[in-house]
mmCIF file of C-alpha atoms and ligand atoms in Angstrom:
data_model
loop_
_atom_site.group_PDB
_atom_site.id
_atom_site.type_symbol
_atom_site.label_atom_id
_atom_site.label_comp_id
_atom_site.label_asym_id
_atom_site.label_seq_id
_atom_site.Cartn_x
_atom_site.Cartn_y
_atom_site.Cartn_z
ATOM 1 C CA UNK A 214 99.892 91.870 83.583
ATOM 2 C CA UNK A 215 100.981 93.450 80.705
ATOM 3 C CA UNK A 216 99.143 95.176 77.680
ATOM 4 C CA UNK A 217 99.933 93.513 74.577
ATOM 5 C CA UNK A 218 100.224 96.335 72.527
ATOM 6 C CA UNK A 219 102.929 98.072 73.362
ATOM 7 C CA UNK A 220 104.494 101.541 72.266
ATOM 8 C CA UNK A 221 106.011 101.768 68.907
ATOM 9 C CA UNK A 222 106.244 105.747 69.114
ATOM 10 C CA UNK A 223 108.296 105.263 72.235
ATOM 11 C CA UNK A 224 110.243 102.186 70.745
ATOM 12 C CA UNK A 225 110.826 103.999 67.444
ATOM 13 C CA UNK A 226 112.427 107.761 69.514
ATOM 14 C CA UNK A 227 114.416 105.373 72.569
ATOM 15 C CA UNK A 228 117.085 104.342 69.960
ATOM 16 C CA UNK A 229 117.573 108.490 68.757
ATOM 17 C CA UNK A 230 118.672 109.204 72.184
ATOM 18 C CA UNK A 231 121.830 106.217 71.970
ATOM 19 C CA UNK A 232 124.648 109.040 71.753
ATOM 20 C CA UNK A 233 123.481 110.873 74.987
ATOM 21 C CA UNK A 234 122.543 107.187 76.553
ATOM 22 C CA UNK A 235 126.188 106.105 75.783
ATOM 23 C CA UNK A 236 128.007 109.638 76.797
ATOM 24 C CA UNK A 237 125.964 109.498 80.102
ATOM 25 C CA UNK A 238 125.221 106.108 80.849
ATOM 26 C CA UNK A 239 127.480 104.206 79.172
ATOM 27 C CA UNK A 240 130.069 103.991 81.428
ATOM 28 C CA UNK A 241 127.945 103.285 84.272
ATOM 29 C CA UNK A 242 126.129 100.080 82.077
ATOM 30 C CA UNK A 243 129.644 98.936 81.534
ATOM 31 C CA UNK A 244 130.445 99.176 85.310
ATOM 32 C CA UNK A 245 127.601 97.308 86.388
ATOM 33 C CA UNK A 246 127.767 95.178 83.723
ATOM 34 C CA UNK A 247 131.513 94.190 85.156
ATOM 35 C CA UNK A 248 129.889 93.445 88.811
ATOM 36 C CA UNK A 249 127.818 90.614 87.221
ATOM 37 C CA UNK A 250 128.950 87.495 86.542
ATOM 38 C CA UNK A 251 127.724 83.443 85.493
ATOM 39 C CA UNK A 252 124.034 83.002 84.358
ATOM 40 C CA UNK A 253 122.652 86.603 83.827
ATOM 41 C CA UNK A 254 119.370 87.816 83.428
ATOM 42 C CA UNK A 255 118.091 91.856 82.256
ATOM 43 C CA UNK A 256 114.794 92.277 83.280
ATOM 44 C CA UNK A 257 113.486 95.387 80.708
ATOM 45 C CA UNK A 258 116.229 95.101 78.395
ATOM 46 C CA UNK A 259 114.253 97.586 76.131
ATOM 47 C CA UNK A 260 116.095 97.795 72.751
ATOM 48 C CA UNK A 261 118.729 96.239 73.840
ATOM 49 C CA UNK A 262 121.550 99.227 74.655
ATOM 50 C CA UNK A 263 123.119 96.893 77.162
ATOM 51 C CA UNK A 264 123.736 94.386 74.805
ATOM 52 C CA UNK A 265 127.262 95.515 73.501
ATOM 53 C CA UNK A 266 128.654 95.612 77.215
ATOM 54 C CA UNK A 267 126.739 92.004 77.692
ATOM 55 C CA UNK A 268 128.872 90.701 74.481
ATOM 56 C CA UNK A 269 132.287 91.996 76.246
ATOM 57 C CA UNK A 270 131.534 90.238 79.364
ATOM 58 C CA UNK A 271 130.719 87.369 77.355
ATOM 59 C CA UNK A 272 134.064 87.521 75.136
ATOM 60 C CA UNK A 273 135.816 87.920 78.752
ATOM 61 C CA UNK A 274 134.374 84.605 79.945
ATOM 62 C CA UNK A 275 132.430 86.755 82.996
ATOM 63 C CA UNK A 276 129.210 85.726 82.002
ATOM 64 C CA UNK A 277 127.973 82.191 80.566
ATOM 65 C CA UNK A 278 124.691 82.938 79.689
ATOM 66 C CA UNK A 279 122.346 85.582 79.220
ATOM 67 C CA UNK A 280 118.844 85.703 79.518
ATOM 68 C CA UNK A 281 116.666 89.074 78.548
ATOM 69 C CA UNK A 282 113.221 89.398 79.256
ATOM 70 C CA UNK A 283 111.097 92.252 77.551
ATOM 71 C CA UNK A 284 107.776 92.837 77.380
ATOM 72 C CA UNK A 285 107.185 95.305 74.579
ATOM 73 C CA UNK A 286 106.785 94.130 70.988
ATOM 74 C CA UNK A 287 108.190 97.398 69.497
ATOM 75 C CA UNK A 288 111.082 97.176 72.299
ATOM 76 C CA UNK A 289 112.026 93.303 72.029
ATOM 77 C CA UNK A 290 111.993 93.346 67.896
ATOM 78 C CA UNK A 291 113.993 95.999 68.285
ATOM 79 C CA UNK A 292 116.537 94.733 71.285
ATOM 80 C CA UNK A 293 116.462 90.913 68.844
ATOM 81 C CA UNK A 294 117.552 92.961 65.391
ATOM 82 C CA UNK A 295 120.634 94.419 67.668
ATOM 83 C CA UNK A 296 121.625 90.993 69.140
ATOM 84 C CA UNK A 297 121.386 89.751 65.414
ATOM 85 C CA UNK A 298 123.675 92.578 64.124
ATOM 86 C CA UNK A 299 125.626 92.173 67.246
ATOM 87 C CA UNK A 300 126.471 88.069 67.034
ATOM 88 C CA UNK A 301 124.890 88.107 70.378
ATOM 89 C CA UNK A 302 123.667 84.373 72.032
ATOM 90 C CA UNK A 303 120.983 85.687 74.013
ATOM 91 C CA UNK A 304 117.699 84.402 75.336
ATOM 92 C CA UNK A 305 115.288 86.765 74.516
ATOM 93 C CA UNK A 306 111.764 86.416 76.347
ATOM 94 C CA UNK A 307 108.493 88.359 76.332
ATOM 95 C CA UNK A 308 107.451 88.252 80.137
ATOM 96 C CA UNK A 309 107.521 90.872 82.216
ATOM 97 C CA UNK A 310 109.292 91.771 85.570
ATOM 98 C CA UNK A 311 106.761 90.924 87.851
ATOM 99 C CA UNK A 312 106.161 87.377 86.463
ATOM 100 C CA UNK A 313 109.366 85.816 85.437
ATOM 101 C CA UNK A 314 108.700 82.425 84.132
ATOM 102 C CA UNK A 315 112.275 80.796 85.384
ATOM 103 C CA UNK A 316 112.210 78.750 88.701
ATOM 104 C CA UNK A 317 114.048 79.724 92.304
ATOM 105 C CA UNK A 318 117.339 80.554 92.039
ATOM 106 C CA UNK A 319 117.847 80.133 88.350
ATOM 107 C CA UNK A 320 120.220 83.364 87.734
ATOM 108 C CA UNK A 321 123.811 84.737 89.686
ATOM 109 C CA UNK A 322 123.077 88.051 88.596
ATOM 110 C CA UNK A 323 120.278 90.156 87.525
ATOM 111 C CA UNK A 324 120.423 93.571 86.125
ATOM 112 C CA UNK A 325 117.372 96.536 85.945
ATOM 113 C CA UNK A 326 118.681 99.576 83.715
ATOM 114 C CA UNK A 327 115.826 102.248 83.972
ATOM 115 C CA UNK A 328 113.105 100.072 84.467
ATOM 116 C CA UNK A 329 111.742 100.469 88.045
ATOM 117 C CA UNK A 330 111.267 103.159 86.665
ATOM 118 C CA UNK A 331 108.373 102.209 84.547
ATOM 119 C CA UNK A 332 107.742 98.001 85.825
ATOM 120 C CA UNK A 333 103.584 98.681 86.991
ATOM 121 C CA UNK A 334 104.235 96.988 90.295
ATOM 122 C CA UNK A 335 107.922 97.608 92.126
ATOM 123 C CA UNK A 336 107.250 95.972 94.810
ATOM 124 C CA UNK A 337 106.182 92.692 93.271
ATOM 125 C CA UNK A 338 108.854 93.010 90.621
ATOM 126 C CA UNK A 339 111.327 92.972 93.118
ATOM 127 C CA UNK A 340 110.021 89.674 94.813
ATOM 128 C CA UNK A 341 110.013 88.236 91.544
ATOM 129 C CA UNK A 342 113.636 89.112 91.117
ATOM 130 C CA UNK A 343 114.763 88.144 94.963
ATOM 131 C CA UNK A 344 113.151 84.513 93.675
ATOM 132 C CA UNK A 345 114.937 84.278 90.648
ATOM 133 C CA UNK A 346 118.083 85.019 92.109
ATOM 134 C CA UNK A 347 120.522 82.402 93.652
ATOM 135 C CA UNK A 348 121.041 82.923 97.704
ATOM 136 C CA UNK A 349 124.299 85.527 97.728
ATOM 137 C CA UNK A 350 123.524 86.577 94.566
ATOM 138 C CA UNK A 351 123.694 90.289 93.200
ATOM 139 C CA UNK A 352 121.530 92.944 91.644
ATOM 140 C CA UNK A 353 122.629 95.451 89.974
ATOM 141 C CA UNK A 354 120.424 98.333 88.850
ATOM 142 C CA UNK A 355 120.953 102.153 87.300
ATOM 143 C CA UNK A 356 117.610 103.540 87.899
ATOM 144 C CA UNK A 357 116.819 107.704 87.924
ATOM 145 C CA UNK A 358 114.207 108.034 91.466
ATOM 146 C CA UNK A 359 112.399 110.332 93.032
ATOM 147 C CA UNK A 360 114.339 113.470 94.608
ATOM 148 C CA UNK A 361 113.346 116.047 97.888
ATOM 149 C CA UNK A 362 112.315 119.501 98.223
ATOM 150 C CA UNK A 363 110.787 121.920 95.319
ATOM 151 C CA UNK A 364 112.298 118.933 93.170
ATOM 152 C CA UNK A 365 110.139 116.669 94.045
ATOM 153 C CA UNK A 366 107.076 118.820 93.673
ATOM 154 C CA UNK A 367 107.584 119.273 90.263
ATOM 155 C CA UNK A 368 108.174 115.361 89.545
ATOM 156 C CA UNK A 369 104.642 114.867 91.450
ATOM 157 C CA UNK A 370 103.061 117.693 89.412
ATOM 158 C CA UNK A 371 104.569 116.218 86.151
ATOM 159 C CA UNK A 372 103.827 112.477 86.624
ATOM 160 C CA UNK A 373 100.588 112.399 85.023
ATOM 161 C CA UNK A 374 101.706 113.683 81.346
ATOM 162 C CA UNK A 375 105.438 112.270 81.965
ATOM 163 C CA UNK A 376 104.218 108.678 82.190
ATOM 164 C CA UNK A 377 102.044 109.189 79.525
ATOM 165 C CA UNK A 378 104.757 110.226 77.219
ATOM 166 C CA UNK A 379 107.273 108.002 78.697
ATOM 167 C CA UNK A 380 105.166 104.758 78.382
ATOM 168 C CA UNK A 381 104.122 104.516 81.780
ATOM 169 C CA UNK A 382 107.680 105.787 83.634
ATOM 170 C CA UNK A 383 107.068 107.318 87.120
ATOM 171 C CA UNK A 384 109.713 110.095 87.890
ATOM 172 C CA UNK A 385 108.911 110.146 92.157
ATOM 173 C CA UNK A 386 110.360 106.020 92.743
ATOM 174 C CA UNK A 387 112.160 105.550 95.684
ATOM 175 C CA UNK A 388 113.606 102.570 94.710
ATOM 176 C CA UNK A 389 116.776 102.107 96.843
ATOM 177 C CA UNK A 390 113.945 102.063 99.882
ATOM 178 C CA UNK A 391 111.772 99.264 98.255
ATOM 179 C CA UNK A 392 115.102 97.269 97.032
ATOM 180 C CA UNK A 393 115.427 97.331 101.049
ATOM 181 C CA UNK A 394 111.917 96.497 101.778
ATOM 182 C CA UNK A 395 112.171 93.912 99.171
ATOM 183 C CA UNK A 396 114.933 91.809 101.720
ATOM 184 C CA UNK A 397 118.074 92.711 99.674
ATOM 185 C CA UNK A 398 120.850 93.584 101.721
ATOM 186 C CA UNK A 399 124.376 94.992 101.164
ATOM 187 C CA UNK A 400 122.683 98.112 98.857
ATOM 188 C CA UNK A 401 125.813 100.614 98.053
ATOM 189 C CA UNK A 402 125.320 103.067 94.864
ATOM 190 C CA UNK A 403 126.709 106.116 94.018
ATOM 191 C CA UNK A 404 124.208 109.226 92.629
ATOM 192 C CA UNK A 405 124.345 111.293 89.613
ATOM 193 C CA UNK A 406 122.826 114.683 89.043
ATOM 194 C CA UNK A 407 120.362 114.914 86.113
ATOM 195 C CA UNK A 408 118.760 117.233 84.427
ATOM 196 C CA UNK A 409 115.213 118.169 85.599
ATOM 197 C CA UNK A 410 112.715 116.872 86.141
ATOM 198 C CA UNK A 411 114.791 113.686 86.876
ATOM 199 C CA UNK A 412 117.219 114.756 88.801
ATOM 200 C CA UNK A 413 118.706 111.925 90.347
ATOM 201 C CA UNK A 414 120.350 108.569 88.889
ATOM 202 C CA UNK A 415 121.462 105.906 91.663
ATOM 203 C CA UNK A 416 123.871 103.329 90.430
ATOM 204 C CA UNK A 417 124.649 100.271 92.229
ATOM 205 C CA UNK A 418 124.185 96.461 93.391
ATOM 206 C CA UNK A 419 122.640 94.881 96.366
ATOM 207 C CA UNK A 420 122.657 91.139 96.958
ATOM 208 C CA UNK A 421 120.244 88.856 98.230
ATOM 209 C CA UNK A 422 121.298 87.412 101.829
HETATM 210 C C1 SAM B 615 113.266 103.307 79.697
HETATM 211 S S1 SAM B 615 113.174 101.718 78.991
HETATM 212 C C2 SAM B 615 114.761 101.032 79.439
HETATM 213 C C3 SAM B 615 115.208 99.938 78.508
HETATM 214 C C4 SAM B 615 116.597 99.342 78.789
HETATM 215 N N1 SAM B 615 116.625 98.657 80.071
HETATM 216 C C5 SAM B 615 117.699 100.361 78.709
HETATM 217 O O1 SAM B 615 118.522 100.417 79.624
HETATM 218 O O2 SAM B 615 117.771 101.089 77.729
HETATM 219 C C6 SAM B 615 112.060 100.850 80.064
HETATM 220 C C7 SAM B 615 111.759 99.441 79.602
HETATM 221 O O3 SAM B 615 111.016 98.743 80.600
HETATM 222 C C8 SAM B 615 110.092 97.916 79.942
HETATM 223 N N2 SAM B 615 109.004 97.565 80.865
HETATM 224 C C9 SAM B 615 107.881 98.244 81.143
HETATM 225 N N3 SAM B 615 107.126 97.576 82.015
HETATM 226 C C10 SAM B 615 107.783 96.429 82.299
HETATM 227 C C11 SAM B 615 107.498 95.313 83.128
HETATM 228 N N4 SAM B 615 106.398 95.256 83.848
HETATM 229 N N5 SAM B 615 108.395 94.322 83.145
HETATM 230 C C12 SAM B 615 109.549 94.371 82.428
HETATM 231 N N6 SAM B 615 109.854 95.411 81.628
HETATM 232 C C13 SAM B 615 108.990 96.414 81.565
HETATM 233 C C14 SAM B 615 109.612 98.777 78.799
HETATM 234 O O4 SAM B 615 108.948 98.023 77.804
HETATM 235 C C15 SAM B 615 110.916 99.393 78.344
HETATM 236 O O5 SAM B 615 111.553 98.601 77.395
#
């Protein structure tokens, strides 16, 4: 499902960007982070720039457990040295999002932090994550999607040699609309204006019924 190989270019420039990532996204991590509670799982957790917020809710006694699954080499070596430095307990996997290898129902909460963005298959991703996830249980997810209008020609123009630079990320998702299609209900999220050619970050949880 997933080449082995990986990107260790992309892994080695994600971390340079942490001082924008925490200025701009930071706050929104640690929000969603707060909506999430008992067994956890990140699906993508990249190099691990969650992590800190994850260890809070931990400390707080929010979360009991936390699971990470990553498929990348360069990403997951990368996201284990930070839980190391961190004093993080975390259960770090290499599977990716549209194959978890956990049974029905095995998580409360599940979180997806720019990784729709780039998972090869959305739409069986997000069955994969509506089966992991307990009945009444929530999703939360900061993704950037696709926007409308002369916007949204450009992202469709730039795809090709975005994704190729951005280790496979798509910039013209319309994920909100497949977390729907998917059969999660009560989806609220706020948007963010960002730069082009991304344009547009939604922020938010839905829940399965
Ligand atoms: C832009 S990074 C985001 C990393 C992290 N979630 C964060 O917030 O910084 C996208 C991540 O998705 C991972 N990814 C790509 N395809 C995936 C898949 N099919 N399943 C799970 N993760 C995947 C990549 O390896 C990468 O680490």
């Amino acid at each position: 499902v997933y080449p082995e190989r990986g990107h260790p270019v992309f892994a080695f420039f994600y971390d340079l960007t942490g001082s924008a990532d925490d200025r701009l996204l930071g706050p929104r991590r640690a929000a969603l982070v707060a909506s999430l509670g008992g067994r956890v799982l990140e699906v993508g957790a990249g190099t691990g720039a969650s992590f800190p917020y994850w260890q809070e809710a931990i400390r707080r006694g929010d979360v009991s457990s936390l699971t990470a699954v990553e498929p990348d080499p360069y990403m997951r070596r990368r996201a284990a040295r930070r839980a190391r430095s961190l004093g993080l307990t975390v259960d770090l996997l290499a599977a990716p999002a549209e194959a978890l290898p956990f049974p029905d129902a095995s998580f409360d909460g599940l979180a997806y932090f720019l990784v729709l963005c780039t998972v090869r298959d959305p739409v069986a991703a997000l069955a994969e994550a509506l089966r992991v996830l307990r009945p009444g249980g929530r999703l939360a997810f900061m993704e950037h999607v696709r926007t409308e209008g002369r916007g949204l020609a450009w992202q469709r123009r730039l795809a090709g040699v975005w994704s190729r630079l951005g280790a496979g990320c798509r910039l013209d998702r319309d994920t909100i609309a497949t977390l729907s299609a998917a059969g999660f209900r009560d989806i609220s999220f706020e948007t963010d204006v960002l730069p082009p050619p991304l344009y547009r970050l939604v922020t938010g949880t839905a829940r399965r019924p």
